[in-house]
Short mmCIF file of C-alpha atoms in Angstrom, two decimals:
data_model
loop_
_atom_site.label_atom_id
_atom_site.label_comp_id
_atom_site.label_asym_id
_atom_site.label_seq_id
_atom_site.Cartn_x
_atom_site.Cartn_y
_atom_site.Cartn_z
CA UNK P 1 13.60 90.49 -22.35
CA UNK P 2 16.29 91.44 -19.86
CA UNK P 3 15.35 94.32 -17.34
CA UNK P 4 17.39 96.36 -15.63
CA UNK P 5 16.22 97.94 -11.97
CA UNK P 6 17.25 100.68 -10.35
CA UNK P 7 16.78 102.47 -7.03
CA UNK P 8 16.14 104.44 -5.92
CA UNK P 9 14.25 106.57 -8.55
CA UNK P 10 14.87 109.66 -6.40
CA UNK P 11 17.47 110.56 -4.09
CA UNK P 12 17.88 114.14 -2.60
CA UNK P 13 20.39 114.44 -0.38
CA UNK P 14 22.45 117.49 1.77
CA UNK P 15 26.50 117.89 0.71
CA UNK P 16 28.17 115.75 2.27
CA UNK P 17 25.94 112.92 2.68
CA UNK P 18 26.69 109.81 1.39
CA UNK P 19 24.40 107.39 -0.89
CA UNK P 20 23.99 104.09 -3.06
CA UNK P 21 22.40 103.58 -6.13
CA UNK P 22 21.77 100.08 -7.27
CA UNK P 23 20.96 98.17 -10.15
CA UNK P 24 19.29 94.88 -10.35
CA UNK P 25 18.83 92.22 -12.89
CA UNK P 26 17.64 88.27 -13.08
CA UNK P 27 19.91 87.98 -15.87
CA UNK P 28 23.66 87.95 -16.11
CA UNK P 29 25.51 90.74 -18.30
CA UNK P 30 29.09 90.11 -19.86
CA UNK P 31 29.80 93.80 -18.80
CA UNK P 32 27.58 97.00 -17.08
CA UNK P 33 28.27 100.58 -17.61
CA UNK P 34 27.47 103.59 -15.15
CA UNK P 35 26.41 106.34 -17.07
CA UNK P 36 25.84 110.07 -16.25
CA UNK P 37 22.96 111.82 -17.94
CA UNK P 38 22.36 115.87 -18.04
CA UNK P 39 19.21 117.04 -19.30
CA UNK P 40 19.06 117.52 -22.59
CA UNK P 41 22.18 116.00 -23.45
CA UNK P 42 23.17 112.30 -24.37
CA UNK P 43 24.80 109.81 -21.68
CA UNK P 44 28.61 110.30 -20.59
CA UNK P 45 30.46 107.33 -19.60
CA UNK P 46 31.76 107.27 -16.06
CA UNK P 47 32.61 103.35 -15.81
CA UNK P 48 32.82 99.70 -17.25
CA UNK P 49 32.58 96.71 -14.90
CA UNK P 50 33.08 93.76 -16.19
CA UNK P 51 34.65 91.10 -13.23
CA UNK P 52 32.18 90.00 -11.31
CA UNK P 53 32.92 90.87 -7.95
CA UNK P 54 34.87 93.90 -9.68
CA UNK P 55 35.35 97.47 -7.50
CA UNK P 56 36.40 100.78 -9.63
CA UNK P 57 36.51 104.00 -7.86
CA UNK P 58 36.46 107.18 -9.89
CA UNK P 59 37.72 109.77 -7.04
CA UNK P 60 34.26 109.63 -4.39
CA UNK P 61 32.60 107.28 -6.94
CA UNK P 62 32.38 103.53 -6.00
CA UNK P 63 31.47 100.98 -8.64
CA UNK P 64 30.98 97.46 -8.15
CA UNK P 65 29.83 94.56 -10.02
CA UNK P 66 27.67 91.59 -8.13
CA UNK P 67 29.90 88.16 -7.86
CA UNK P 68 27.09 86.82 -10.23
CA UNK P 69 27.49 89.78 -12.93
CA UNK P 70 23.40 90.55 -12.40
CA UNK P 71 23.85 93.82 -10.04
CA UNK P 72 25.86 96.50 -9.36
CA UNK P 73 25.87 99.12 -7.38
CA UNK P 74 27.37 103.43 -7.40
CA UNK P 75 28.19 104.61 -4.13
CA UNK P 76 29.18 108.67 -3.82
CA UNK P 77 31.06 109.49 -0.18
CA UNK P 78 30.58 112.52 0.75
CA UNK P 79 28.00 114.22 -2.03
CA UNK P 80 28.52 117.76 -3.55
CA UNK P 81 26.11 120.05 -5.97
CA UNK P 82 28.14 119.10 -8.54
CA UNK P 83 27.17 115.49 -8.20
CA UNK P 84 23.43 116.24 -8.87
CA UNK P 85 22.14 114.39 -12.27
CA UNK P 86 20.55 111.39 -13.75
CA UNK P 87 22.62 107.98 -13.18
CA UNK P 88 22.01 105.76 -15.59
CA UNK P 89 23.07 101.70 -15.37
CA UNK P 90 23.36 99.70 -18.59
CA UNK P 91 24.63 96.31 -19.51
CA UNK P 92 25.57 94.11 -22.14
CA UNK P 93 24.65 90.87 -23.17
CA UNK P 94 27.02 89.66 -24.94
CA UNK P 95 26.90 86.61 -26.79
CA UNK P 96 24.93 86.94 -29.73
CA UNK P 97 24.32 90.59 -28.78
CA UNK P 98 26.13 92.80 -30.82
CA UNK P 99 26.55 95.72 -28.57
CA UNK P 100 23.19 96.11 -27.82
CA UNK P 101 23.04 98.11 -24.18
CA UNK P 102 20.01 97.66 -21.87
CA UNK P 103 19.28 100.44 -19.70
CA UNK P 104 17.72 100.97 -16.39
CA UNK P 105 15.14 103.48 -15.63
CA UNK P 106 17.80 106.01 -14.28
CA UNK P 107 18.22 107.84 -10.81
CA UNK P 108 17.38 111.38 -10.17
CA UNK P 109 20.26 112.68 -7.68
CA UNK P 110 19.84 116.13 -6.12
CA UNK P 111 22.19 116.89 -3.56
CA UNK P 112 21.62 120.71 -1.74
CA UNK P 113 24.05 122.64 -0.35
CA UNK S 1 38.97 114.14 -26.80
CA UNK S 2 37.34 112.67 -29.53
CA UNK S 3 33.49 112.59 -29.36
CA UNK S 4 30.21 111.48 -31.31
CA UNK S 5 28.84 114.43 -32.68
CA UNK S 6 24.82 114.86 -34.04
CA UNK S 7 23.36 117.10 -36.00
CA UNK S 8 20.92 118.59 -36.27
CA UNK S 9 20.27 119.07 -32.10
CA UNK S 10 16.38 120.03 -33.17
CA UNK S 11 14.63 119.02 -35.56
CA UNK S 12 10.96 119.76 -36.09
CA UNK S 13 8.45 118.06 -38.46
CA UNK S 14 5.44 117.76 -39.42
CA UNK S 15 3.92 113.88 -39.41
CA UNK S 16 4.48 111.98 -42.40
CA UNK S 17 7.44 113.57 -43.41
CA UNK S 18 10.28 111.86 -43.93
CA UNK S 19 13.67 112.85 -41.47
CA UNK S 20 17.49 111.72 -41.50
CA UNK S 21 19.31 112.40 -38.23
CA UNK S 22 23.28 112.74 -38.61
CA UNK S 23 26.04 111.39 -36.73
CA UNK S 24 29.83 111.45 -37.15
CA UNK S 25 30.98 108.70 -35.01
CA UNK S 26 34.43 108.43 -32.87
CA UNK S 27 36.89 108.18 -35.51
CA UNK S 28 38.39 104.96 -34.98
CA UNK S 29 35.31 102.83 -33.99
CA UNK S 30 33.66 100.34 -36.32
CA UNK S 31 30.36 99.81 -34.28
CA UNK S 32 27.99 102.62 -34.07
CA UNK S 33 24.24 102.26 -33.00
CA UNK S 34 21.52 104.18 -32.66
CA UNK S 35 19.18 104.90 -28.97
CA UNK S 36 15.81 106.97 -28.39
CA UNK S 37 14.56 108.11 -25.15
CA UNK S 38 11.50 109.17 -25.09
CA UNK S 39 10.64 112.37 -22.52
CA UNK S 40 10.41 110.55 -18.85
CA UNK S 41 11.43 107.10 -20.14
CA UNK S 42 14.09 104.83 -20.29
CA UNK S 43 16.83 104.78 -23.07
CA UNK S 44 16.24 102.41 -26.03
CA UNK S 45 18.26 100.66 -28.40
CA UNK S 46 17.32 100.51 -31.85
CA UNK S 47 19.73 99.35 -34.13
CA UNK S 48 23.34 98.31 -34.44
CA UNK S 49 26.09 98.33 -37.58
CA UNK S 50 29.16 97.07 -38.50
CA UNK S 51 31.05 96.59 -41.87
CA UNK S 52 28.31 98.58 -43.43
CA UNK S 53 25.39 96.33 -42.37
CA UNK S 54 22.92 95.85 -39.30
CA UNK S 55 24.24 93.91 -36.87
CA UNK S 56 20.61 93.70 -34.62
CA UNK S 57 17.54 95.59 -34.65
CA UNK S 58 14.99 95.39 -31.75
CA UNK S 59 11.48 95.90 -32.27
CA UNK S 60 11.01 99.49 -32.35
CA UNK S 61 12.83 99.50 -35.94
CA UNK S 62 10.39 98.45 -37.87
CA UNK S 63 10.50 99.44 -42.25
CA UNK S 64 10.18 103.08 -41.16
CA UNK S 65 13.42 103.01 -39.90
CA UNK S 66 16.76 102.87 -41.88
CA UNK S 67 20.43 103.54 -40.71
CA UNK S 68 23.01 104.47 -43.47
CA UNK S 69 26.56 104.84 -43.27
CA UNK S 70 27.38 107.04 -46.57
CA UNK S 71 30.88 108.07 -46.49
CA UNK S 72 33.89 107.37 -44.16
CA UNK S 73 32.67 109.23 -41.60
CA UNK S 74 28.54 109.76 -41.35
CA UNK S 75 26.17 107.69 -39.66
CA UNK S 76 22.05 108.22 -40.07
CA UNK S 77 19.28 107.03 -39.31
CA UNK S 78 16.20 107.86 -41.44
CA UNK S 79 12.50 107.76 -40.51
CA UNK S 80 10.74 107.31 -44.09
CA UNK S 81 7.39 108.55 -42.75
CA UNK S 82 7.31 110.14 -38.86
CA UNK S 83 4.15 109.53 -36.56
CA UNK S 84 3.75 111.83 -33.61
CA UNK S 85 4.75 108.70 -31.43
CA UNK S 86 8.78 109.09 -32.94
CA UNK S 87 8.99 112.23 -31.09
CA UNK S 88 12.30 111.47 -28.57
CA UNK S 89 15.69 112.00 -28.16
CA UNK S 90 17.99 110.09 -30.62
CA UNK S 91 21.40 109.00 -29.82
CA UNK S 92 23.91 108.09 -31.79
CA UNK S 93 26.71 105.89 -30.25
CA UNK S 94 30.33 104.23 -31.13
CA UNK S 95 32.29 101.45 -29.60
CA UNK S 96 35.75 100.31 -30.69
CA UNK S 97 34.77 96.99 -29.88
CA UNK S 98 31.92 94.59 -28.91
CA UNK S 99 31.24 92.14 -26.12
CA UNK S 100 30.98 89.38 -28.40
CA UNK S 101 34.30 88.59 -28.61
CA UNK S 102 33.82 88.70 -24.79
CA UNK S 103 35.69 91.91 -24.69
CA UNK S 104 34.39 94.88 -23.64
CA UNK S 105 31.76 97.33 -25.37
CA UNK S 106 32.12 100.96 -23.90
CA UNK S 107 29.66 102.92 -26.30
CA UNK S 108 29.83 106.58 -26.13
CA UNK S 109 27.11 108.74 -26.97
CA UNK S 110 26.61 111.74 -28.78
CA UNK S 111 24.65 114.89 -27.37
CA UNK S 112 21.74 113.56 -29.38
CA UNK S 113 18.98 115.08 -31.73
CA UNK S 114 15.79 116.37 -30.28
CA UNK S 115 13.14 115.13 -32.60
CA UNK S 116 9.83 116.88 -32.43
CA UNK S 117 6.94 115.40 -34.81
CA UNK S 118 4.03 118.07 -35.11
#
């Protein structure tokens, strides 16, 4: 079974702080996704990583995948209110895995004004 | 922009009835799959389908469980007989394509049905 670990579990922060969220694994992935979670609704996709050693930035979002493919981590420069949410990692397989995403345990950002 | 959509977002029942969540998947995207999250835990895949048949199926779908895709556009996922432990969130997801192939699979996810077994 592969496992995907995250951490922290809780972050709470003050705007303009900045922070990392990683996510672990033993195993390698053939891609990860960073996902955004509000409560009550389903997932939205903020990025694919797929390179290992891959950086994406989505405006003060940092993505990168591990040279290995079994971590990444999402750093936010410079945190606002609107950033506050669940952060959800998942990966993929691949190989005989059609599709199937493995999530992590998620990451409770609150970030005060 | 497209987007997966669910219905119904609530759906209440009493245990051992039977329950089929909808989805109408991203026009264009041949995979679709279906996730629960149970309150506090982690997401969980179920099932996934393509050219009408299930691709994999993890544990959790056992002969309760059966996905569906009846027309061009719908995508469900019955529960023949719920237990109070299939109370969750159920997501519905589509790709366009599928790390097999070694490409990329970028699922999206629909605002998902809140299932509530009484």
């Amino acid at each position: 079974t592969q496992l995907l670990e995250q951490s922290p579990q809780f972050l709470s922060i003050q705007e303009g702080e900045n922070l990392t969220v990683y996510c672990n694994s033993s195993s390698v992935f053939s891609s990860l996704q960073w996902y955004r979670q509000e409560p009550g609704e389903g997932p939205v996709l903020l990025v694919t990583v797929v390179t290992g050693g891959e950086v994406k930035k989505l405006k003060r979002l940092t993505f990168q995948f591990g040279d290995a493919r079994k971590d990444s981590s999402l750093h936010i420069t410079a945190a606002q209110p609107g950033d506050t949410g669940l952060y959800l990692c998942a990966a993929n397989a691949g190989g005989t895995s059609y599709g199937k995403l493995t999530f992590g345990q998620g990451t409770i950002l609150t970030v005060h004004p | 922009e497209p987007e997966v959509t669910q219905t119904p977002s609530h759906q209440v029942t009493q245990m051992g009835q039977e329950v089929i969540l909808r989805c109408v998947p991203i026009s264009n995207h041949l995979y679709f799959y279906w996730y629960r999250q149970i309150l506090g835990q982690k997401v969980e895949f179920l099932v996934s389908f393509y050219n009408n048949e299930i691709s994999e199926k993890s544990e959790i779908f056992d002969d309760q469980f059966s996905v569906e895709r009846p027309d061009g556009s719908n995508f469900t996922l019955k529960i023949r007989s719920t237990k109070l432990e299939d109370s969750a969130m159920y997501f519905c997801a589509s790709s366009e394509l599928t790390g097999t192939s070694g490409r990329v699979d970028e699922q999206f996810f629909g605002p998902g049905t809140r299932l509530t077994v009484l």
